[in-house]
Amino acid sequence: MIKIPIIILAAGQSSRMGDIDKLMQPINGIPLLARSASMACAVGPVIVALPPEPHPRYDALDGFDVQIVPVWDAAEGMNASLRAAIQKLPSDAPATMVLLADLPDLTETDLTTILNARRAHPDNLIWRGTTEDGAPGHPVVFDRSLFDQLSRLKGDDGAQEIVRKHRDSVHLHPLPAQNARLDLDTPEDWKDWRGKHAL
């Protein structure tokens, strides 16, 4: 069975963190970006969209078996990363999983759950994780028939335009707690999260 390639979007600027790079914040002794890469590598081949070198995020991925894609126009927003990464997908990839790098509670099991949902509900084009109470989040799996549309997106809206266009072909699958949506965008978010996790 061909494994679904996973795209990690990690070229953002963490602007709300001030001078702190949220993807380099340590969780259990490793940067958040490294945690995300390790989790994804356990599930499938990984493509990581990063800002151009030199950048500390490259060091965080040292030793990981990932394909790094520099995003020269990363300042445009998330869709610059999507466009760059989609171009690197294998020609025989039946689908791809898109994953934000800044979801600290997401787990390997969560990724596997959404991939299993794709196999269990093959009549859809998009399979998406939600919170336990049904709020849509990540990861999101897109069928290969949508790759061309993904490669033409502009701006910072992610793939929401495509999800809305194909809303009748979206399968939503709940993941535990707030795993699918909890991100840490400010120093206050990090302080609160660490207080709850004793890290």
Short mmCIF file of C-alpha atoms in Angstrom, two decimals:
data_model
loop_
_atom_site.label_atom_id
_atom_site.label_comp_id
_atom_site.label_asym_id
_atom_site.label_seq_id
_atom_site.Cartn_x
_atom_site.Cartn_y
_atom_site.Cartn_z
CA MET A 1 0.00 0.00 0.00
CA ILE A 2 1.36 3.42 -0.96
CA LYS A 3 1.82 5.60 2.11
CA ILE A 4 0.19 9.02 2.02
CA PRO A 5 2.79 11.82 1.97
CA ILE A 6 2.45 14.37 4.75
CA ILE A 7 3.05 18.09 4.17
CA ILE A 8 4.07 20.06 7.25
CA LEU A 9 3.53 23.80 6.88
CA ALA A 10 6.34 25.44 8.86
CA ALA A 11 7.33 28.56 6.92
CA GLY A 12 5.28 31.06 8.93
CA GLN A 13 6.88 33.94 10.82
CA SER A 14 5.36 33.41 14.31
CA SER A 15 4.68 37.15 14.28
CA ARG A 16 2.50 37.13 17.39
CA MET A 17 5.38 35.69 19.45
CA GLY A 18 7.56 38.79 19.10
CA ASP A 19 11.20 37.74 18.84
CA ILE A 20 10.43 34.15 19.87
CA ASP A 21 10.03 31.39 17.27
CA LYS A 22 7.14 29.25 18.51
CA LEU A 23 8.22 26.29 16.37
CA MET A 24 11.55 26.24 18.21
CA GLN A 25 9.97 26.20 21.68
CA PRO A 26 10.92 23.01 23.57
CA ILE A 27 8.42 20.29 24.36
CA ASN A 28 9.85 17.35 26.29
CA GLY A 29 13.32 18.58 25.38
CA ILE A 30 12.89 18.98 21.63
CA PRO A 31 11.59 21.88 19.51
CA LEU A 32 7.90 21.83 18.62
CA LEU A 33 8.85 21.53 14.93
CA ALA A 34 10.97 18.44 15.66
CA ARG A 35 8.08 16.94 17.62
CA SER A 36 5.77 17.49 14.64
CA ALA A 37 8.29 15.99 12.22
CA SER A 38 8.89 12.94 14.42
CA MET A 39 5.16 12.32 14.72
CA ALA A 40 4.61 12.63 10.96
CA CYS A 41 7.62 10.48 10.03
CA ALA A 42 6.13 7.63 12.04
CA VAL A 43 3.09 7.68 9.74
CA GLY A 44 4.38 8.41 6.22
CA PRO A 45 6.90 10.24 4.03
CA VAL A 46 7.22 13.88 5.04
CA ILE A 47 7.66 17.14 3.14
CA VAL A 48 8.36 20.23 5.26
CA ALA A 49 7.86 23.77 3.95
CA LEU A 50 10.37 26.11 5.62
CA PRO A 51 11.56 29.69 5.22
CA PRO A 52 14.70 30.04 3.09
CA GLU A 53 18.07 29.35 4.72
CA PRO A 54 19.72 30.38 6.92
CA HIS A 55 17.09 29.66 9.56
CA PRO A 56 17.22 27.81 12.92
CA ARG A 57 14.32 25.56 11.89
CA TYR A 58 16.68 23.65 9.58
CA ASP A 59 18.75 22.64 12.61
CA ALA A 60 15.61 21.39 14.37
CA LEU A 61 15.08 18.93 11.51
CA ASP A 62 18.66 17.68 11.40
CA GLY A 63 18.65 13.88 11.38
CA PHE A 64 15.03 13.54 10.29
CA ASP A 65 14.23 11.74 7.03
CA VAL A 66 12.21 14.60 5.55
CA GLN A 67 12.22 16.49 2.28
CA ILE A 68 12.68 20.20 2.98
CA VAL A 69 11.13 22.72 0.60
CA PRO A 70 12.31 26.34 0.95
CA VAL A 71 9.43 28.77 0.44
CA TRP A 72 10.92 31.89 -1.11
CA ASP A 73 7.65 33.82 -1.06
CA ALA A 74 6.65 32.68 2.46
CA ALA A 75 5.72 36.25 3.41
CA GLU A 76 2.64 35.88 1.17
CA GLY A 77 1.13 33.48 3.67
CA MET A 78 0.24 29.82 4.09
CA ASN A 79 -0.69 29.16 0.48
CA ALA A 80 2.83 29.93 -0.73
CA SER A 81 3.92 26.97 1.38
CA LEU A 82 1.13 24.78 0.05
CA ARG A 83 2.01 25.60 -3.55
CA ALA A 84 5.69 24.84 -3.03
CA ALA A 85 5.05 21.56 -1.22
CA ILE A 86 2.38 20.27 -3.61
CA GLN A 87 4.91 20.49 -6.44
CA LYS A 88 7.12 17.99 -4.58
CA LEU A 89 4.50 15.26 -4.14
CA PRO A 90 5.26 11.91 -5.82
CA SER A 91 3.41 11.42 -9.10
CA ASP A 92 1.73 8.30 -7.74
CA ALA A 93 0.52 9.84 -4.46
CA PRO A 94 -3.20 9.02 -4.10
CA ALA A 95 -3.69 11.79 -1.55
CA THR A 96 -1.74 14.06 0.78
CA MET A 97 -2.13 15.02 4.41
CA VAL A 98 -1.63 18.70 5.28
CA LEU A 99 -0.49 19.38 8.81
CA LEU A 100 0.25 22.59 10.68
CA ALA A 101 3.51 22.44 12.62
CA ASP A 102 2.23 24.28 15.69
CA LEU A 103 -0.31 21.86 17.17
CA PRO A 104 1.35 20.63 20.39
CA ASP A 105 -1.36 18.18 21.47
CA LEU A 106 -1.76 16.38 18.15
CA THR A 107 -0.48 12.79 18.22
CA GLU A 108 0.70 10.06 15.88
CA THR A 109 -2.52 8.22 16.69
CA ASP A 110 -4.52 11.26 15.56
CA LEU A 111 -2.78 11.25 12.17
CA THR A 112 -3.36 7.54 11.77
CA THR A 113 -7.02 7.98 12.70
CA ILE A 114 -7.59 10.46 9.86
CA LEU A 115 -5.76 8.25 7.36
CA ASN A 116 -7.95 5.35 8.45
CA ALA A 117 -11.02 7.55 7.99
CA ARG A 118 -9.98 8.04 4.37
CA ARG A 119 -10.00 4.29 3.80
CA ALA A 120 -13.27 3.84 5.68
CA HIS A 121 -15.04 6.64 3.78
CA PRO A 122 -13.60 6.43 0.24
CA ASP A 123 -16.44 8.32 -1.43
CA ASN A 124 -15.14 11.68 -0.13
CA LEU A 125 -12.41 14.00 -1.42
CA ILE A 126 -11.38 15.58 1.89
CA TRP A 127 -10.98 13.98 5.32
CA ARG A 128 -10.54 16.33 8.26
CA GLY A 129 -9.89 16.05 11.96
CA THR A 130 -12.12 17.94 14.38
CA THR A 131 -12.13 18.64 18.09
CA GLU A 132 -14.14 16.29 20.26
CA ASP A 133 -17.06 18.72 19.99
CA GLY A 134 -16.91 18.89 16.19
CA ALA A 135 -14.95 22.09 15.40
CA PRO A 136 -12.96 21.50 12.16
CA GLY A 137 -9.19 21.51 12.46
CA HIS A 138 -6.15 19.49 11.40
CA PRO A 139 -4.86 17.29 9.96
CA VAL A 140 -6.62 17.44 6.61
CA VAL A 141 -6.23 14.83 3.86
CA PHE A 142 -6.87 15.86 0.25
CA ASP A 143 -7.50 13.46 -2.63
CA ARG A 144 -5.08 13.71 -5.55
CA SER A 145 -7.86 15.10 -7.76
CA LEU A 146 -7.52 18.33 -5.73
CA PHE A 147 -3.75 18.72 -6.10
CA ASP A 148 -4.05 21.08 -9.08
CA GLN A 149 -6.44 23.34 -7.19
CA LEU A 150 -4.13 23.32 -4.16
CA SER A 151 -1.18 24.29 -6.34
CA ARG A 152 -2.97 27.44 -7.53
CA LEU A 153 -4.04 28.89 -4.18
CA LYS A 154 -2.94 32.42 -3.24
CA GLY A 155 -2.79 34.33 0.03
CA ASP A 156 -3.01 33.17 3.64
CA ASP A 157 -6.39 31.41 3.80
CA GLY A 158 -4.91 27.92 3.65
CA ALA A 159 -7.08 25.50 1.69
CA GLN A 160 -10.35 26.82 3.11
CA GLU A 161 -11.46 27.90 -0.36
CA ILE A 162 -11.17 24.31 -1.60
CA VAL A 163 -12.80 22.86 1.50
CA ARG A 164 -15.77 25.19 1.04
CA LYS A 165 -16.02 24.40 -2.67
CA HIS A 166 -16.16 20.67 -1.96
CA ARG A 167 -18.03 20.81 1.36
CA ASP A 168 -20.37 18.02 0.24
CA SER A 169 -17.34 15.72 -0.10
CA VAL A 170 -15.75 16.43 3.28
CA HIS A 171 -15.66 13.75 5.96
CA LEU A 172 -15.21 15.17 9.47
CA HIS A 173 -13.75 12.86 12.09
CA PRO A 174 -13.50 13.79 15.79
CA LEU A 175 -10.15 13.58 17.58
CA PRO A 176 -9.68 13.74 21.36
CA ALA A 177 -10.11 16.99 23.29
CA GLN A 178 -8.85 20.04 21.35
CA ASN A 179 -5.96 18.20 19.64
CA ALA A 180 -7.11 19.23 16.16
CA ARG A 181 -7.15 22.96 16.85
CA LEU A 182 -5.08 23.96 19.87
CA ASP A 183 -2.18 26.12 18.71
CA LEU A 184 0.07 28.38 20.74
CA ASP A 185 0.45 31.76 19.06
CA THR A 186 1.50 34.04 21.92
CA PRO A 187 3.87 33.83 24.92
CA GLU A 188 0.77 33.83 27.13
CA ASP A 189 -0.59 30.79 25.28
CA TRP A 190 2.68 28.95 25.91
CA LYS A 191 2.76 29.88 29.59
CA ASP A 192 -0.81 28.66 30.08
CA TRP A 193 -0.19 25.42 28.16
CA ARG A 194 3.02 24.63 30.05
CA GLY A 195 1.22 25.24 33.33
CA LYS A 196 -1.32 22.57 32.41
CA HIS A 197 1.23 20.08 31.10
CA ALA A 198 3.99 20.56 33.69
CA LEU A 199 6.63 20.91 30.98
#
